[in-house]
Coordinates of N, CA and C in Angstrom, one line a residue:
M1 N 0.8 -1.2 0.0 CA 0.0 0.0 0.0 C 0.9 1.2 0.0
S2 N 0.6 2.1 -0.9 CA 1.3 3.4 -1.0 C 0.4 4.6 -0.6
K3 N 1.0 5.6 -0.1 CA 0.3 6.9 0.2 C 0.6 7.9 -0.9
F4 N -0.5 8.4 -1.4 CA -0.4 9.4 -2.5 C -0.8 10.8 -2.1
I5 N -0.1 11.8 -2.6 CA -0.6 13.1 -2.6 C -0.9 13.5 -4.1
V6 N -2.0 14.0 -4.4 CA -2.4 14.3 -5.7 C -2.5 15.8 -5.9
Q7 N -1.9 16.4 -7.0 CA -2.1 17.8 -7.3 C -2.9 17.9 -8.5
V8 N -3.9 18.8 -8.5 CA -4.8 19.1 -9.6 C -4.5 20.5 -10.1
N9 N -4.1 20.6 -11.3 CA -3.8 22.0 -11.9 C -4.8 22.4 -12.9
G10 N -5.7 21.5 -13.3 CA -6.7 21.8 -14.3 C -8.0 22.2 -13.7
P11 N -8.8 23.0 -14.4 CA -10.1 23.4 -13.8 C -11.1 22.3 -13.9
A12 N -12.3 22.5 -13.3 CA -13.3 21.5 -13.3 C -13.8 21.2 -14.7
Y13 N -13.8 22.2 -15.5 CA -14.3 22.1 -16.9 C -13.3 22.8 -17.9
G14 N -13.3 22.2 -19.1 CA -12.4 22.8 -20.1 C -11.1 22.0 -20.2
S15 N -10.9 21.0 -19.4 CA -9.7 20.2 -19.4 C -10.2 18.8 -18.8
T16 N -9.4 17.8 -19.1 CA -9.8 16.5 -18.5 C -9.0 16.2 -17.2
A17 N -8.1 17.1 -16.8 CA -7.2 16.9 -15.7 C -7.9 16.5 -14.4
S18 N -9.0 17.3 -14.1 CA -9.7 17.1 -12.9 C -10.4 15.7 -12.9
Y19 N -11.1 15.4 -14.0 CA -11.8 14.2 -14.1 C -10.9 13.0 -14.0
R20 N -9.7 13.1 -14.7 CA -8.7 12.0 -14.6 C -8.2 11.9 -13.2
A21 N -8.0 13.0 -12.5 CA -7.5 12.9 -11.1 C -8.5 12.2 -10.2
I22 N -9.8 12.5 -10.4 CA -10.8 11.8 -9.6 C -10.8 10.3 -9.9
Q23 N -10.7 10.0 -11.1 CA -10.7 8.6 -11.5 C -9.5 7.9 -10.9
F24 N -8.3 8.6 -11.0 CA -7.1 8.0 -10.4 C -7.3 7.7 -8.9
C25 N -7.9 8.7 -8.2 CA -8.1 8.6 -6.7 C -9.0 7.3 -6.5
H26 N -10.1 7.2 -7.2 CA -11.0 6.0 -7.0 C -10.2 4.7 -7.3
A27 N -9.5 4.7 -8.3 CA -8.7 3.5 -8.7 C -7.7 3.1 -7.6
A28 N -7.0 4.2 -7.1 CA -6.0 3.9 -6.1 C -6.6 3.4 -4.8
I29 N -7.7 4.0 -4.4 CA -8.4 3.6 -3.2 C -8.9 2.1 -3.4
A30 N -9.4 1.8 -4.5 CA -9.9 0.5 -4.8 C -8.8 -0.6 -4.8
A31 N -7.6 -0.1 -5.1 CA -6.4 -1.0 -5.1 C -5.8 -1.1 -3.7
G32 N -6.3 -0.4 -2.7 CA -5.8 -0.5 -1.4 C -4.8 0.6 -1.0
H33 N -4.6 1.6 -1.9 CA -3.7 2.7 -1.6 C -4.5 3.8 -0.8
Q34 N -3.7 4.7 -0.3 CA -4.3 5.8 0.5 C -4.0 7.2 -0.2
I35 N -5.0 8.0 -0.3 CA -4.8 9.4 -0.8 C -4.8 10.3 0.5
I36 N -3.7 10.8 0.8 CA -3.7 11.6 2.0 C -4.1 13.1 1.8
R37 N -4.0 13.6 0.6 CA -4.4 14.9 0.3 C -4.5 15.1 -1.2
V38 N -5.5 16.0 -1.6 CA -5.5 16.5 -2.9 C -5.3 18.0 -2.8
F39 N -4.3 18.4 -3.5 CA -3.9 19.9 -3.5 C -4.3 20.5 -4.8
F40 N -5.1 21.5 -4.8 CA -5.6 22.2 -6.0 C -4.7 23.5 -6.2
Y41 N -4.1 23.6 -7.4 CA -3.2 24.6 -7.7 C -3.5 25.2 -9.0
Q42 N -3.1 26.4 -9.3 CA -3.3 27.2 -10.5 C -4.9 27.1 -10.8
D43 N -5.3 26.8 -12.0 CA -6.7 26.7 -12.3 C -7.4 25.6 -11.6
G44 N -6.7 24.7 -11.0 CA -7.3 23.6 -10.3 C -8.2 24.1 -9.1
V45 N -7.9 25.3 -8.6 CA -8.7 25.8 -7.5 C -10.2 26.0 -7.9
L46 N -10.4 26.1 -9.3 CA -11.8 26.3 -9.8 C -12.7 25.1 -9.5
N47 N -12.1 24.0 -9.1 CA -12.9 22.8 -8.8 C -13.7 23.0 -7.5
S48 N -13.2 23.9 -6.7 CA -13.9 24.2 -5.4 C -15.0 25.1 -5.4
N49 N -15.3 25.7 -6.6 CA -16.3 26.7 -6.7 C -17.7 26.1 -6.6
T50 N -18.4 26.3 -5.6 CA -19.7 25.7 -5.3 C -20.8 26.3 -6.3
L51 N -20.4 27.3 -7.0 CA -21.4 27.9 -8.0 C -21.3 27.3 -9.4
N52 N -20.4 26.3 -9.5 CA -20.4 25.5 -10.8 C -21.8 24.9 -11.0
C53 N -22.4 25.0 -12.1 CA -23.7 24.5 -12.4 C -23.7 23.8 -13.8
P54 N -23.1 22.6 -13.8 CA -23.1 21.8 -15.1 C -24.5 21.4 -15.5
A55 N -24.6 21.1 -16.8 CA -25.9 20.6 -17.3 C -26.2 19.3 -16.6
S56 N -27.5 18.9 -16.6 CA -27.9 17.7 -15.9 C -27.3 16.4 -16.5
D57 N -26.9 16.5 -17.7 CA -26.3 15.3 -18.3 C -24.8 15.3 -18.3
E58 N -24.2 16.2 -17.6 CA -22.7 16.3 -17.5 C -22.3 15.9 -16.1
H59 N -21.0 15.5 -16.0 CA -20.5 15.2 -14.6 C -20.4 16.4 -13.8
D60 N -20.8 16.3 -12.6 CA -20.7 17.4 -11.6 C -19.4 17.2 -10.9
I61 N -18.3 17.8 -11.4 CA -17.0 17.6 -10.9 C -16.9 18.1 -9.5
H62 N -17.5 19.2 -9.2 CA -17.4 19.7 -7.8 C -18.0 18.7 -6.8
K63 N -19.2 18.2 -7.2 CA -19.8 17.3 -6.3 C -19.0 16.0 -6.2
M64 N -18.4 15.6 -7.3 CA -17.6 14.3 -7.3 C -16.4 14.5 -6.3
W65 N -15.8 15.7 -6.2 CA -14.7 15.9 -5.2 C -15.3 15.9 -3.8
Q66 N -16.4 16.5 -3.6 CA -17.0 16.6 -2.3 C -17.3 15.1 -1.8
D67 N -17.9 14.3 -2.7 CA -18.3 13.0 -2.4 C -17.0 12.1 -2.0
L68 N -16.0 12.3 -2.8 CA -14.7 11.6 -2.6 C -14.2 12.0 -1.2
S69 N -14.2 13.2 -0.9 CA -13.7 13.7 0.4 C -14.5 13.2 1.5
N70 N -15.8 13.3 1.4 CA -16.7 12.8 2.5 C -16.6 11.3 2.7
K71 N -16.6 10.6 1.6 CA -16.6 9.1 1.7 C -15.3 8.5 2.3
H72 N -14.2 9.1 1.9 CA -12.9 8.6 2.2 C -12.0 9.5 3.1
Q73 N -12.6 10.5 3.7 CA -11.9 11.4 4.6 C -10.6 11.9 4.0
I74 N -10.7 12.4 2.7 CA -9.5 12.9 2.0 C -9.5 14.4 2.1
Q75 N -8.4 15.0 2.5 CA -8.3 16.5 2.6 C -8.2 17.1 1.2
L76 N -9.0 18.1 1.0 CA -9.0 18.8 -0.3 C -8.5 20.2 0.1
T77 N -7.3 20.6 -0.4 CA -6.7 21.8 -0.1 C -6.5 22.7 -1.3
N78 N -7.0 23.9 -1.2 CA -6.8 24.9 -2.3 C -5.5 25.7 -2.0
C79 N -4.7 26.0 -3.0 CA -3.7 27.0 -2.8 C -4.4 28.4 -2.6
V80 N -4.2 29.0 -1.5 CA -5.0 30.2 -1.2 C -4.7 31.3 -2.2
S81 N -3.4 31.5 -2.5 CA -3.0 32.6 -3.4 C -3.6 32.4 -4.8
A82 N -3.6 31.1 -5.3 CA -4.2 30.9 -6.6 C -5.7 31.0 -6.6
A83 N -6.3 30.7 -5.4 CA -7.8 30.8 -5.3 C -8.2 32.3 -5.3
L84 N -7.5 33.1 -4.5 CA -7.9 34.5 -4.4 C -7.7 35.2 -5.7
R85 N -6.7 34.8 -6.5 CA -6.5 35.5 -7.8 C -7.7 35.1 -8.8
R86 N -8.3 33.9 -8.5 CA -9.3 33.4 -9.5 C -10.7 33.6 -8.9
G87 N -10.8 34.4 -7.8 CA -12.1 34.7 -7.2 C -12.8 33.6 -6.5
V88 N -12.0 32.6 -6.0 CA -12.5 31.6 -5.2 C -12.2 31.9 -3.7
L89 N -13.3 32.1 -2.9 CA -13.1 32.6 -1.6 C -13.8 31.7 -0.6
S90 N -13.1 31.5 0.6 CA -13.8 30.8 1.7 C -14.5 31.9 2.5
P91 N -15.3 31.5 3.5 CA -16.0 32.5 4.3 C -14.9 33.4 5.0
Q92 N -13.8 32.8 5.5 CA -12.8 33.7 6.1 C -12.2 34.6 5.2
D93 N -11.9 34.2 4.0 CA -11.3 35.0 2.9 C -12.2 36.2 2.6
A94 N -13.5 35.9 2.5 CA -14.5 36.9 2.1 C -14.5 38.0 3.2
T95 N -14.5 37.5 4.5 CA -14.5 38.5 5.6 C -13.3 39.3 5.6
E96 N -12.1 38.7 5.4 CA -10.8 39.4 5.5 C -10.6 40.4 4.3
N97 N -11.3 40.1 3.2 CA -11.1 41.0 2.0 C -12.3 41.8 1.7
G98 N -13.3 41.9 2.7 CA -14.4 42.8 2.6 C -15.4 42.4 1.4
K99 N -15.4 41.1 1.1 CA -16.4 40.7 0.1 C -17.7 40.2 0.7
P100 N -18.8 40.4 0.0 CA -20.1 40.1 0.6 C -20.4 38.6 0.7
Q101 N -19.7 37.8 0.0 CA -20.0 36.4 0.0 C -18.8 35.5 -0.4
W102 N -18.9 34.2 -0.3 CA -17.9 33.3 -0.7 C -18.4 32.2 -1.6
N103 N -17.6 31.4 -2.2 CA -18.0 30.4 -3.1 C -17.3 29.1 -3.1
S104 N -16.5 28.9 -2.0 CA -15.8 27.6 -1.9 C -16.6 26.8 -0.8
S105 N -16.8 25.6 -1.2 CA -17.6 24.7 -0.2 C -16.7 24.3 0.9
A106 N -17.4 23.8 2.0 CA -16.7 23.4 3.2 C -15.7 22.3 3.1
E107 N -15.8 21.4 2.1 CA -14.9 20.3 2.0 C -13.5 20.8 1.5
F108 N -13.4 22.0 0.9 CA -12.2 22.5 0.4 C -11.7 23.5 1.4
T109 N -10.5 23.3 2.0 CA -9.8 24.3 2.9 C -8.8 25.0 2.1
M110 N -8.5 26.2 2.6 CA -7.4 27.0 2.0 C -6.1 26.7 2.7
G111 N -5.1 26.7 1.9 CA -3.7 26.4 2.5 C -2.7 27.0 1.6
G112 N -1.5 26.7 1.9 CA -0.4 27.2 1.1 C 0.5 26.1 0.6
L113 N 1.6 26.5 0.0 CA 2.5 25.5 -0.5 C 3.1 24.7 0.7
G114 N 3.1 25.2 1.9 CA 3.5 24.4 3.1 C 2.7 23.2 3.2
E115 N 1.4 23.2 3.0 CA 0.6 22.0 3.1 C 1.0 21.0 2.0
L116 N 1.3 21.5 0.8 CA 1.8 20.7 -0.2 C 3.1 20.0 0.1
V117 N 4.0 20.7 0.7 CA 5.3 20.2 1.0 C 5.2 19.1 2.2
I118 N 4.3 19.4 3.2 CA 4.1 18.5 4.3 C 3.5 17.2 3.7
G119 N 2.5 17.4 2.8 CA 1.9 16.2 2.2 C 2.9 15.4 1.4
I120 N 3.8 16.0 0.7 CA 4.8 15.3 -0.1 C 5.7 14.5 0.8
E121 N 6.1 15.2 2.0 CA 6.9 14.5 2.9 C 6.3 13.2 3.5
K122 N 4.9 13.3 3.7 CA 4.2 12.1 4.3 C 3.9 11.1 3.2
A123 N 3.9 11.4 2.0 CA 3.4 10.5 0.9 C 4.6 9.7 0.4
D124 N 4.2 8.6 -0.2 CA 5.2 7.8 -0.9 C 5.4 8.2 -2.3
R125 N 4.3 8.8 -2.9 CA 4.3 9.2 -4.3 C 3.5 10.5 -4.4
F126 N 3.9 11.3 -5.4 CA 3.3 12.5 -5.7 C 2.9 12.4 -7.2
I127 N 1.6 12.7 -7.5 CA 1.2 12.7 -8.9 C 0.4 14.0 -9.2
S128 N 0.7 14.5 -10.4 CA 0.1 15.8 -10.8 C -0.7 15.6 -12.0
F129 N -1.9 16.2 -12.0 CA -2.8 16.2 -13.2 C -3.0 17.6 -13.7

């Protein structure tokens, strides 16, 4: 059994990176491996936007990440700098920046590259999508 940290650089839509990352996580877990954290970087932070509204016949990538996190207790961490630049805010970020609302769901926490480095230290393997 290996421990993985997964980095997602692609947005929820417009690229297959995020969908492939979710499929990888499911396959790794089914094979007995552990995903200790998924770190969203660059446009990957757009996966945490709770206002994504895909058509009913499309995959709801945001909900798929939420379900994965809740079912397997996987930490979903947004790079806070990348998120703020792309208008993805947690309740705390909204308050600190004087914004009237936020759009990141509770399963996604804000963090920095320190969380990525700590995750890499704890993991056996690092994979990026």
